mmCIF file of C-alpha atoms and ligand atoms in Angstrom:
data_model
loop_
_atom_site.group_PDB
_atom_site.id
_atom_site.type_symbol
_atom_site.label_atom_id
_atom_site.label_comp_id
_atom_site.label_asym_id
_atom_site.label_seq_id
_atom_site.Cartn_x
_atom_site.Cartn_y
_atom_site.Cartn_z
ATOM 1 C CA MET C 205 0.261 0.036 -0.077
ATOM 2 C CA LYS C 206 1.198 3.504 -0.538
ATOM 3 C CA THR C 207 1.140 5.589 2.240
ATOM 4 C CA PRO C 208 -0.593 8.040 3.057
ATOM 5 C CA CYS C 209 -3.870 6.405 1.695
ATOM 6 C CA LEU C 210 -7.258 7.497 2.625
ATOM 7 C CA GLU C 211 -9.462 4.258 1.977
ATOM 8 C CA ILE C 212 -13.098 5.410 0.406
ATOM 9 C CA ARG C 213 -15.254 2.538 0.713
ATOM 10 C CA TYR C 214 -17.774 2.996 -1.973
ATOM 11 C CA GLU C 215 -20.617 0.294 -0.873
ATOM 12 C CA THR C 216 -20.822 2.122 2.686
ATOM 13 C CA LEU C 217 -21.518 5.449 0.805
ATOM 14 C CA VAL C 218 -24.167 3.868 -1.084
ATOM 15 C CA GLY C 219 -25.922 2.266 2.576
ATOM 16 C CA ASN C 220 -25.578 5.658 4.067
ATOM 17 C CA THR C 221 -27.259 7.240 1.315
ATOM 18 C CA ARG C 222 -30.032 4.958 1.095
ATOM 19 C CA SER C 223 -30.681 5.086 4.678
ATOM 20 C CA VAL C 224 -30.838 9.264 4.788
ATOM 21 C CA VAL C 225 -32.551 8.929 1.526
ATOM 22 C CA GLU C 226 -35.181 6.763 2.865
ATOM 23 C CA PHE C 227 -35.562 8.339 6.210
ATOM 24 C CA CYS C 228 -36.071 11.828 4.560
ATOM 25 C CA SER C 229 -38.798 10.115 1.965
ATOM 26 C CA ARG C 230 -41.013 9.585 4.928
ATOM 27 C CA TYR C 231 -41.338 12.934 5.595
ATOM 28 C CA GLY C 232 -41.756 13.984 1.825
ATOM 29 C CA VAL C 233 -38.343 15.320 1.639
ATOM 30 C CA GLU C 234 -35.822 14.856 -1.182
ATOM 31 C CA VAL C 235 -32.115 14.661 -0.586
ATOM 32 C CA TRP C 236 -29.285 16.305 -2.958
ATOM 33 C CA GLY C 237 -26.018 15.016 -2.214
ATOM 34 C CA VAL C 238 -23.545 16.960 -1.267
ATOM 35 C CA THR C 239 -19.703 16.377 -2.313
ATOM 36 C CA LYS C 240 -17.801 19.263 -1.479
ATOM 37 C CA GLY C 241 -16.163 17.201 1.345
ATOM 38 C CA CYS C 242 -14.475 15.320 -1.186
ATOM 39 C CA CYS C 243 -13.368 17.724 -3.746
ATOM 40 C CA GLY C 244 -16.110 16.501 -5.983
ATOM 41 C CA MET C 245 -14.697 12.902 -6.336
ATOM 42 C CA PRO C 246 -17.038 11.521 -9.374
ATOM 43 C CA GLU C 247 -17.094 8.049 -7.335
ATOM 44 C CA VAL C 248 -18.352 9.366 -4.384
ATOM 45 C CA ALA C 249 -20.961 11.184 -6.668
ATOM 46 C CA ARG C 250 -21.571 7.883 -8.392
ATOM 47 C CA ALA C 251 -22.288 6.349 -4.627
ATOM 48 C CA MET C 252 -24.862 9.293 -3.541
ATOM 49 C CA LEU C 253 -26.707 8.807 -6.698
ATOM 50 C CA GLU C 254 -26.854 5.210 -6.534
ATOM 51 C CA GLY C 255 -28.192 5.596 -2.997
ATOM 52 C CA GLY C 256 -31.151 7.889 -4.520
ATOM 53 C CA VAL C 257 -30.015 11.380 -4.107
ATOM 54 C CA ALA C 258 -32.395 13.311 -6.684
ATOM 55 C CA GLY C 259 -28.902 15.736 -7.594
ATOM 56 C CA ILE C 260 -25.548 16.727 -6.678
ATOM 57 C CA GLY C 261 -24.630 19.655 -4.569
ATOM 58 C CA GLU C 262 -21.215 21.486 -5.037
ATOM 59 C CA SER C 263 -19.746 24.283 -3.793
ATOM 60 C CA ARG C 264 -17.134 25.169 -6.760
ATOM 61 C CA THR C 265 -17.040 24.833 -10.034
ATOM 62 C CA ALA C 266 -13.513 23.128 -10.556
ATOM 63 C CA ASN C 267 -15.069 19.915 -8.491
ATOM 64 C CA LEU C 268 -18.477 20.376 -10.548
ATOM 65 C CA GLN C 269 -15.954 20.218 -13.562
ATOM 66 C CA ARG C 270 -14.488 16.556 -12.526
ATOM 67 C CA ILE C 271 -18.211 15.085 -11.775
ATOM 68 C CA ARG C 272 -19.321 16.401 -15.451
ATOM 69 C CA ALA C 273 -16.504 15.224 -16.874
ATOM 70 C CA ALA C 274 -16.785 11.669 -15.383
ATOM 71 C CA GLY C 275 -19.704 11.467 -17.647
ATOM 72 C CA ILE C 276 -22.275 12.020 -14.438
ATOM 73 C CA THR C 277 -25.249 13.600 -16.067
ATOM 74 C CA ALA C 278 -27.414 14.361 -12.854
ATOM 75 C CA PRO C 279 -29.114 17.558 -11.723
ATOM 76 C CA THR C 280 -26.584 19.821 -10.013
ATOM 77 C CA LEU C 281 -26.786 22.586 -7.697
ATOM 78 C CA MET C 282 -24.604 25.313 -6.489
ATOM 79 C CA LEU C 283 -24.123 25.717 -2.913
ATOM 80 C CA ARG C 284 -21.717 28.655 -2.477
ATOM 81 C CA LEU C 285 -22.941 31.859 -3.289
ATOM 82 C CA PRO C 286 -21.536 32.395 -7.392
ATOM 83 C CA HIS C 287 -18.840 34.989 -7.544
ATOM 84 C CA ILE C 288 -20.040 37.299 -10.224
ATOM 85 C CA SER C 289 -16.918 36.972 -12.683
ATOM 86 C CA GLU C 290 -17.649 33.055 -12.853
ATOM 87 C CA ALA C 291 -21.188 33.704 -14.065
ATOM 88 C CA PRO C 292 -21.020 31.878 -17.408
ATOM 89 C CA SER C 293 -19.336 28.890 -15.740
ATOM 90 C CA ILE C 294 -22.223 28.669 -12.916
ATOM 91 C CA VAL C 295 -25.022 28.671 -16.062
ATOM 92 C CA GLU C 296 -22.909 26.604 -18.321
ATOM 93 C CA GLN C 297 -22.348 23.801 -15.507
ATOM 94 C CA PHE C 298 -25.022 23.787 -13.096
ATOM 95 C CA ASP C 299 -28.793 23.579 -13.184
ATOM 96 C CA MET C 300 -29.448 25.762 -10.135
ATOM 97 C CA SER C 301 -27.363 27.868 -8.134
ATOM 98 C CA LEU C 302 -28.092 29.319 -4.179
ATOM 99 C CA ASN C 303 -28.222 32.953 -4.501
ATOM 100 C CA SER C 304 -28.962 36.374 -2.052
ATOM 101 C CA GLU C 305 -27.204 39.072 -4.180
ATOM 102 C CA LEU C 306 -29.357 40.762 -6.828
ATOM 103 C CA ALA C 307 -26.566 42.060 -8.622
ATOM 104 C CA THR C 308 -24.833 38.181 -8.881
ATOM 105 C CA ILE C 309 -28.513 37.042 -10.262
ATOM 106 C CA GLU C 310 -28.882 39.619 -12.697
ATOM 107 C CA ALA C 311 -25.053 38.341 -14.407
ATOM 108 C CA LEU C 312 -26.439 34.644 -14.047
ATOM 109 C CA ASN C 313 -29.393 36.257 -16.255
ATOM 110 C CA SER C 314 -26.798 38.054 -18.727
ATOM 111 C CA ALA C 315 -24.799 34.762 -18.887
ATOM 112 C CA ALA C 316 -27.953 32.566 -19.334
ATOM 113 C CA ALA C 317 -29.353 34.665 -22.006
ATOM 114 C CA ALA C 318 -25.724 34.634 -23.970
ATOM 115 C CA LEU C 319 -26.095 30.969 -23.573
ATOM 116 C CA ARG C 320 -29.419 30.837 -24.482
ATOM 117 C CA LYS C 321 -30.835 28.810 -21.618
ATOM 118 C CA ARG C 322 -32.738 29.316 -18.104
ATOM 119 C CA HIS C 323 -31.082 28.963 -14.695
ATOM 120 C CA GLY C 324 -33.024 28.150 -11.702
ATOM 121 C CA ILE C 325 -32.374 30.124 -8.035
ATOM 122 C CA ILE C 326 -33.379 29.520 -4.892
ATOM 123 C CA LEU C 327 -33.184 32.464 -2.662
ATOM 124 C CA MET C 328 -31.310 31.937 0.504
ATOM 125 C CA VAL C 329 -32.569 33.184 3.744
ATOM 126 C CA ASP C 330 -30.565 34.280 6.688
ATOM 127 C CA LEU C 331 -32.213 33.127 9.790
ATOM 128 C CA GLY C 332 -30.235 34.047 12.092
ATOM 129 C CA ASP C 333 -26.830 31.860 11.383
ATOM 130 C CA LEU C 334 -24.821 34.673 10.092
ATOM 131 C CA ARG C 335 -23.659 33.099 6.893
ATOM 132 C CA GLU C 336 -25.207 33.871 3.613
ATOM 133 C CA GLY C 337 -29.319 34.659 2.951
ATOM 134 C CA LEU C 338 -31.450 37.663 2.503
ATOM 135 C CA TRP C 339 -32.607 39.102 5.924
ATOM 136 C CA PRO C 340 -35.742 37.946 6.362
ATOM 137 C CA ASP C 341 -37.660 40.782 5.152
ATOM 138 C CA ARG C 342 -35.434 41.503 2.070
ATOM 139 C CA VAL C 343 -36.996 38.199 0.355
ATOM 140 C CA LEU C 344 -40.190 39.466 -1.007
ATOM 141 C CA ALA C 345 -38.751 42.617 -2.699
ATOM 142 C CA THR C 346 -36.049 40.696 -4.039
ATOM 143 C CA ALA C 347 -38.311 37.804 -5.257
ATOM 144 C CA GLU C 348 -40.018 40.444 -7.200
ATOM 145 C CA GLN C 349 -37.230 41.795 -8.956
ATOM 146 C CA VAL C 350 -36.017 38.554 -9.835
ATOM 147 C CA MET C 351 -39.111 37.545 -11.781
ATOM 148 C CA ARG C 352 -38.785 40.608 -14.203
ATOM 149 C CA LEU C 353 -35.364 38.128 -15.229
ATOM 150 C CA ASP C 354 -36.224 36.769 -18.161
ATOM 151 C CA HIS C 355 -33.592 33.926 -17.595
ATOM 152 C CA ILE C 356 -33.956 33.168 -14.400
ATOM 153 C CA GLU C 357 -36.559 30.888 -13.239
ATOM 154 C CA LEU C 358 -37.449 31.517 -9.545
ATOM 155 C CA LEU C 359 -37.664 28.032 -8.059
ATOM 156 C CA GLY C 360 -37.533 28.112 -4.490
ATOM 157 C CA VAL C 361 -36.333 29.422 -0.889
ATOM 158 C CA GLY C 362 -33.862 28.018 1.136
ATOM 159 C CA THR C 363 -31.612 28.539 4.260
ATOM 160 C CA ASN C 364 -28.326 27.394 5.809
ATOM 161 C CA LEU C 365 -27.672 26.582 9.425
ATOM 162 C CA THR C 366 -25.150 25.700 12.044
ATOM 163 C CA CYS C 367 -22.531 26.249 9.465
ATOM 164 C CA TYR C 368 -21.231 30.051 10.949
ATOM 165 C CA GLY C 369 -23.119 30.656 14.217
ATOM 166 C CA GLY C 370 -23.879 27.280 15.175
ATOM 167 C CA VAL C 371 -27.472 27.914 15.191
ATOM 168 C CA ILE C 372 -29.528 24.692 15.659
ATOM 169 C CA PRO C 373 -32.623 24.124 13.031
ATOM 170 C CA THR C 374 -35.979 24.641 15.165
ATOM 171 C CA GLU C 375 -39.626 24.643 14.486
ATOM 172 C CA ALA C 376 -39.527 28.456 14.875
ATOM 173 C CA ASN C 377 -36.852 29.342 12.467
ATOM 174 C CA LEU C 378 -38.132 26.987 9.871
ATOM 175 C CA GLY C 379 -41.603 27.864 10.433
ATOM 176 C CA LEU C 380 -40.236 31.226 9.487
ATOM 177 C CA LEU C 381 -39.203 29.756 5.943
ATOM 178 C CA VAL C 382 -42.127 28.365 5.310
ATOM 179 C CA ARG C 383 -44.274 31.237 5.681
ATOM 180 C CA LEU C 384 -41.751 33.396 3.717
ATOM 181 C CA ALA C 385 -42.126 30.838 1.138
ATOM 182 C CA GLN C 386 -46.109 31.062 0.963
ATOM 183 C CA GLN C 387 -45.832 34.818 0.984
ATOM 184 C CA VAL C 388 -43.701 34.718 -2.151
ATOM 185 C CA GLU C 389 -46.056 32.269 -4.056
ATOM 186 C CA GLN C 390 -49.273 34.541 -2.817
ATOM 187 C CA MET C 391 -47.626 37.613 -3.939
ATOM 188 C CA LEU C 392 -46.152 36.394 -7.329
ATOM 189 C CA GLY C 393 -48.856 34.055 -8.174
ATOM 190 C CA LEU C 394 -46.693 31.189 -8.582
ATOM 191 C CA ARG C 395 -45.816 27.754 -7.029
ATOM 192 C CA LEU C 396 -42.317 27.478 -5.749
ATOM 193 C CA ARG C 397 -40.749 23.839 -6.158
ATOM 194 C CA PHE C 398 -38.162 23.926 -3.662
ATOM 195 C CA ILE C 399 -38.173 25.293 0.101
ATOM 196 C CA SER C 400 -35.085 24.164 1.154
ATOM 197 C CA GLY C 401 -34.749 23.258 4.995
ATOM 198 C CA GLY C 402 -30.577 23.274 5.316
ATOM 199 C CA ASN C 403 -28.223 20.416 5.831
ATOM 200 C CA THR C 404 -27.523 17.644 7.799
ATOM 201 C CA SER C 405 -27.587 19.444 10.867
ATOM 202 C CA THR C 406 -31.615 19.465 10.375
ATOM 203 C CA LEU C 407 -32.319 15.540 10.609
ATOM 204 C CA PRO C 408 -32.714 15.352 14.349
ATOM 205 C CA LEU C 409 -35.480 18.193 14.281
ATOM 206 C CA MET C 410 -36.574 15.555 11.547
ATOM 207 C CA ALA C 411 -36.815 12.822 13.631
ATOM 208 C CA ALA C 412 -38.009 14.332 16.726
ATOM 209 C CA GLY C 413 -41.221 15.311 14.419
ATOM 210 C CA GLY C 414 -40.710 18.974 14.223
ATOM 211 C CA LEU C 415 -39.920 19.501 10.617
ATOM 212 C CA PRO C 416 -42.362 22.468 9.478
ATOM 213 C CA ALA C 417 -44.490 20.938 6.728
ATOM 214 C CA GLY C 418 -43.798 22.717 3.480
ATOM 215 C CA ILE C 419 -39.780 21.691 3.977
ATOM 216 C CA ASN C 420 -38.975 19.298 1.030
ATOM 217 C CA MET C 421 -35.451 19.549 0.251
ATOM 218 C CA LEU C 422 -32.382 19.341 2.381
ATOM 219 C CA ARG C 423 -28.677 19.489 1.042
ATOM 220 C CA ILE C 424 -26.802 16.477 2.406
ATOM 221 C CA GLY C 425 -23.478 16.148 2.920
ATOM 222 C CA GLU C 426 -21.939 14.881 6.416
ATOM 223 C CA ALA C 427 -24.487 12.342 7.614
ATOM 224 C CA ILE C 428 -23.773 10.365 4.016
ATOM 225 C CA LEU C 429 -20.275 11.006 4.289
ATOM 226 C CA LEU C 430 -19.108 10.542 7.546
ATOM 227 C CA GLY C 431 -22.874 8.858 9.200
ATOM 228 C CA THR C 432 -22.788 11.800 11.955
ATOM 229 C CA GLU C 433 -25.361 14.437 12.600
ATOM 230 C CA SER C 434 -23.786 17.919 13.068
ATOM 231 C CA ILE C 435 -25.191 19.184 15.904
ATOM 232 C CA HIS C 436 -23.389 16.851 18.593
ATOM 233 C CA ARG C 437 -21.438 14.789 15.772
ATOM 234 C CA THR C 438 -23.643 11.722 17.524
ATOM 235 C CA PRO C 439 -23.744 8.390 14.942
ATOM 236 C CA TRP C 440 -26.760 8.916 12.907
ATOM 237 C CA PRO C 441 -29.032 5.887 13.064
ATOM 238 C CA GLY C 442 -28.895 3.595 10.007
ATOM 239 C CA THR C 443 -25.550 5.029 8.720
ATOM 240 C CA ARG C 444 -21.934 3.873 9.284
ATOM 241 C CA GLN C 445 -18.847 6.297 10.069
ATOM 242 C CA ASP C 446 -16.367 4.323 8.470
ATOM 243 C CA ALA C 447 -16.820 5.274 4.746
ATOM 244 C CA PHE C 448 -13.507 6.757 5.241
ATOM 245 C CA VAL C 449 -10.431 5.615 6.857
ATOM 246 C CA LEU C 450 -7.323 7.538 6.873
ATOM 247 C CA HIS C 451 -4.011 4.898 6.911
ATOM 248 C CA ALA C 452 -0.250 6.297 7.696
ATOM 249 C CA GLU C 453 3.171 4.776 8.428
ATOM 250 C CA VAL C 454 5.510 4.338 11.041
ATOM 251 C CA ILE C 455 8.433 6.020 10.190
ATOM 252 C CA GLU C 456 10.014 5.844 13.826
ATOM 253 C CA CYS C 457 9.050 4.402 16.848
ATOM 254 C CA ALA C 458 11.094 4.752 20.008
ATOM 255 C CA THR C 459 11.072 5.541 23.958
ATOM 256 C CA LYS C 460 11.473 9.180 24.512
ATOM 257 C CA PRO C 461 10.693 11.259 27.396
ATOM 258 C CA SER C 462 7.235 13.028 27.392
ATOM 259 C CA VAL C 463 8.241 16.533 28.107
ATOM 260 C CA PRO C 464 10.475 18.141 25.842
ATOM 261 C CA ILE C 465 13.833 18.724 27.456
ATOM 262 C CA GLY C 466 15.129 22.293 27.522
ATOM 263 C CA THR C 467 14.654 25.966 27.155
ATOM 264 C CA THR C 468 11.281 26.173 24.960
ATOM 265 C CA GLY C 469 9.725 28.687 23.166
ATOM 266 C CA GLU C 470 7.029 28.459 20.188
ATOM 267 C CA ASP C 471 6.281 25.290 18.076
ATOM 268 C CA GLY C 472 6.191 25.476 14.361
ATOM 269 C CA PHE C 473 3.100 27.120 14.025
ATOM 270 C CA GLY C 474 3.496 29.690 16.774
ATOM 271 C CA GLY C 475 1.615 27.979 19.553
ATOM 272 C CA HIS C 476 2.988 27.490 22.807
ATOM 273 C CA PRO C 477 2.410 23.413 23.473
ATOM 274 C CA VAL C 478 2.294 22.597 26.917
ATOM 275 C CA PHE C 479 3.143 18.771 27.717
ATOM 276 C CA GLN C 480 1.632 16.510 30.033
ATOM 277 C CA ASP C 481 4.566 14.486 32.124
ATOM 278 C CA ARG C 482 3.849 10.822 31.359
ATOM 279 C CA GLY C 483 7.491 9.703 32.312
ATOM 280 C CA LEU C 484 9.118 7.524 29.653
ATOM 281 C CA ILE C 485 7.065 6.818 26.796
ATOM 282 C CA ARG C 486 6.756 4.480 23.089
ATOM 283 C CA ARG C 487 6.359 7.532 20.675
ATOM 284 C CA ALA C 488 5.526 6.691 17.054
ATOM 285 C CA ILE C 489 5.790 8.851 14.378
ATOM 286 C CA VAL C 490 3.698 8.504 11.361
ATOM 287 C CA ASN C 491 3.861 10.009 7.648
ATOM 288 C CA ILE C 492 1.073 12.717 7.787
ATOM 289 C CA GLY C 493 1.250 16.000 9.111
ATOM 290 C CA ARG C 494 -0.982 19.271 9.628
ATOM 291 C CA GLN C 495 -0.465 19.548 5.558
ATOM 292 C CA ASP C 496 -2.801 16.474 5.362
ATOM 293 C CA VAL C 497 -4.688 16.458 8.488
ATOM 294 C CA LEU C 498 -6.666 18.595 10.728
ATOM 295 C CA LEU C 499 -5.500 17.503 14.322
ATOM 296 C CA GLU C 500 -8.896 18.098 15.992
ATOM 297 C CA SER C 501 -10.620 15.760 13.474
ATOM 298 C CA LEU C 502 -8.774 12.615 13.481
ATOM 299 C CA ALA C 503 -8.730 9.856 16.130
ATOM 300 C CA CYS C 504 -6.929 6.367 16.196
ATOM 301 C CA ILE C 505 -8.957 3.460 15.659
ATOM 302 C CA GLU C 506 -6.381 0.769 17.735
ATOM 303 C CA PRO C 507 -6.968 1.551 21.326
ATOM 304 C CA GLY C 508 -4.634 2.450 23.449
ATOM 305 C CA MET C 509 -2.749 4.974 20.823
ATOM 306 C CA ASP C 510 -3.048 8.522 21.534
ATOM 307 C CA ILE C 511 -2.396 11.476 19.294
ATOM 308 C CA LEU C 512 0.294 14.022 20.945
ATOM 309 C CA GLY C 513 0.733 16.511 18.246
ATOM 310 C CA ALA C 514 1.855 17.437 14.851
ATOM 311 C CA SER C 515 3.943 19.676 12.738
ATOM 312 C CA SER C 516 3.845 19.967 8.888
ATOM 313 C CA ASP C 517 4.691 16.463 7.847
ATOM 314 C CA HIS C 518 4.805 14.423 11.158
ATOM 315 C CA LEU C 519 2.162 13.204 13.707
ATOM 316 C CA ILE C 520 3.512 11.941 16.769
ATOM 317 C CA LEU C 521 1.675 9.438 18.769
ATOM 318 C CA ASP C 522 1.915 7.637 22.358
ATOM 319 C CA VAL C 523 1.872 4.095 21.609
ATOM 320 C CA THR C 524 2.776 3.059 25.123
ATOM 321 C CA HIS C 525 -0.422 1.395 25.780
ATOM 322 C CA ALA C 526 -1.154 0.054 21.631
ATOM 323 C CA GLU C 527 -2.540 -3.628 22.080
ATOM 324 C CA HIS C 528 0.083 -4.698 19.795
ATOM 325 C CA GLU C 529 4.163 -3.677 19.849
ATOM 326 C CA VAL C 530 4.219 -0.854 17.264
ATOM 327 C CA ARG C 531 7.311 -1.249 15.028
ATOM 328 C CA VAL C 532 8.995 0.994 12.172
ATOM 329 C CA GLY C 533 7.083 0.376 8.851
ATOM 330 C CA ASP C 534 3.577 -0.557 10.837
ATOM 331 C CA ILE C 535 0.085 1.048 9.032
ATOM 332 C CA VAL C 536 -1.725 3.206 11.722
ATOM 333 C CA SER C 537 -5.374 3.820 10.969
ATOM 334 C CA PHE C 538 -7.466 6.904 11.707
ATOM 335 C CA ARG C 539 -11.033 7.577 12.070
ATOM 336 C CA ILE C 540 -11.714 11.036 10.544
ATOM 337 C CA GLY C 541 -14.272 13.929 10.713
ATOM 338 C CA TYR C 542 -15.008 16.625 8.567
ATOM 339 C CA GLY C 543 -12.092 18.528 8.969
ATOM 340 C CA THR C 544 -9.600 15.904 7.924
ATOM 341 C CA LEU C 545 -11.776 14.563 5.657
ATOM 342 C CA LEU C 546 -11.833 17.950 3.709
ATOM 343 C CA GLN C 547 -7.857 18.354 3.911
ATOM 344 C CA ALA C 548 -6.939 14.832 3.275
ATOM 345 C CA MET C 549 -9.169 15.049 0.012
ATOM 346 C CA THR C 550 -7.421 18.208 -0.792
ATOM 347 C CA SER C 551 -3.807 17.370 -0.074
ATOM 348 C CA PRO C 552 -2.203 16.070 -3.271
ATOM 349 C CA TYR C 553 0.413 14.123 -0.812
ATOM 350 C CA VAL C 554 -2.479 11.724 0.337
ATOM 351 C CA CYS C 555 -3.295 8.670 -1.824
ATOM 352 C CA LYS C 556 -6.911 8.401 -2.301
ATOM 353 C CA ARG C 557 -7.946 4.485 -2.873
ATOM 354 C CA ILE C 558 -11.553 3.553 -3.522
ATOM 355 C CA VAL C 559 -12.300 0.165 -2.548
HETATM 356 C C1 PLP M 195 -21.923 22.464 3.083
HETATM 357 C C2 PLP M 195 -23.458 22.907 2.485
HETATM 358 C C3 PLP M 195 -24.149 22.002 2.499
HETATM 359 C C4 PLP M 195 -23.960 20.514 3.111
HETATM 360 O O1 PLP M 195 -23.765 20.505 4.744
HETATM 361 P P1 PLP M 195 -23.764 18.980 5.569
HETATM 362 O O2 PLP M 195 -23.539 19.445 7.207
HETATM 363 O O3 PLP M 195 -22.392 18.547 5.148
HETATM 364 O O4 PLP M 195 -24.826 18.174 5.102
HETATM 365 C C5 PLP M 195 -25.624 22.209 2.202
HETATM 366 N N1 PLP M 195 -26.024 23.556 2.089
HETATM 367 C C6 PLP M 195 -24.837 24.239 1.932
HETATM 368 C C7 PLP M 195 -25.128 25.546 1.196
HETATM 369 C C8 PLP M 195 -23.558 24.188 2.085
HETATM 370 O O5 PLP M 195 -22.498 25.016 2.067
#
């Protein structure tokens, strides 16, 4: 095996998708699979489609290009607000996009006119998480302006929560989204196809029976990819948490002290590390570092191994209490969270292996 290596389990992703899609369908909600956590890896998109998602959501045009180049023709949704300078490629590649700025929507309209196309949009509403979205009192006026654009189709309203502000979806905040959708429909005399009620963090509200009627779409990444909900990061029922496993190789293993010797200053990243004195310990170094992983989003699978810290290319473990004696050349495997998934997928130094 080439190391370091991110193992990607295709059938686990299909199974996780099926489980989430089936659960949501009981509430009349369709699932769009979000591939941005894996740099738009085509096989991941394919697994999600095989598992029954209605379409693919991506946050970057470069990722979607890879998906299209692999021959995947499913409906696509741009998740990040488009930037005006990329309007032509958004319209060319994506069937629809999430939007909050009229100037951008006008640019999409011009780009769509040039391509003799219509581009669908979902107007994003900020319900308090303070990332993207129109403030609720701006929704009606903006929807009215959008209706004047010949090459734009207003397909719905949506929101995104628990991403920046950590705001949890509730009957109250998502209820406001549904009411705004109804007002838009009444005022403009149309029927909105989508009321898009958020991401993985909306699943627990659904399970508790609190999803307001009318929400009919979710955009799901984490619950499918990692099998966790994103409020407390507990396992999501019916999914597996091991669709991705990271493997690294031991490049040194020795018995050394647990506290540095000598006067200490800053570490390689400007931090001032504190060390717990565990006496003499077995220390293993493996061949990944901060360039490939997010330390807070990584855990050894084998019991008795602890992550002590990392520099850019070295991850240091305490393997004193490992179940087997660790030697140079051994492979150590890690469970990963969203931060490490993103970073390992982005790092060209980590090989990706689909099994
Ligand atoms: C990333 C993202 C999602 C998916 O979020 P998960 O928590 O991974 O389910 C949905 N919508 C938008 C706008 C996003 O940026």
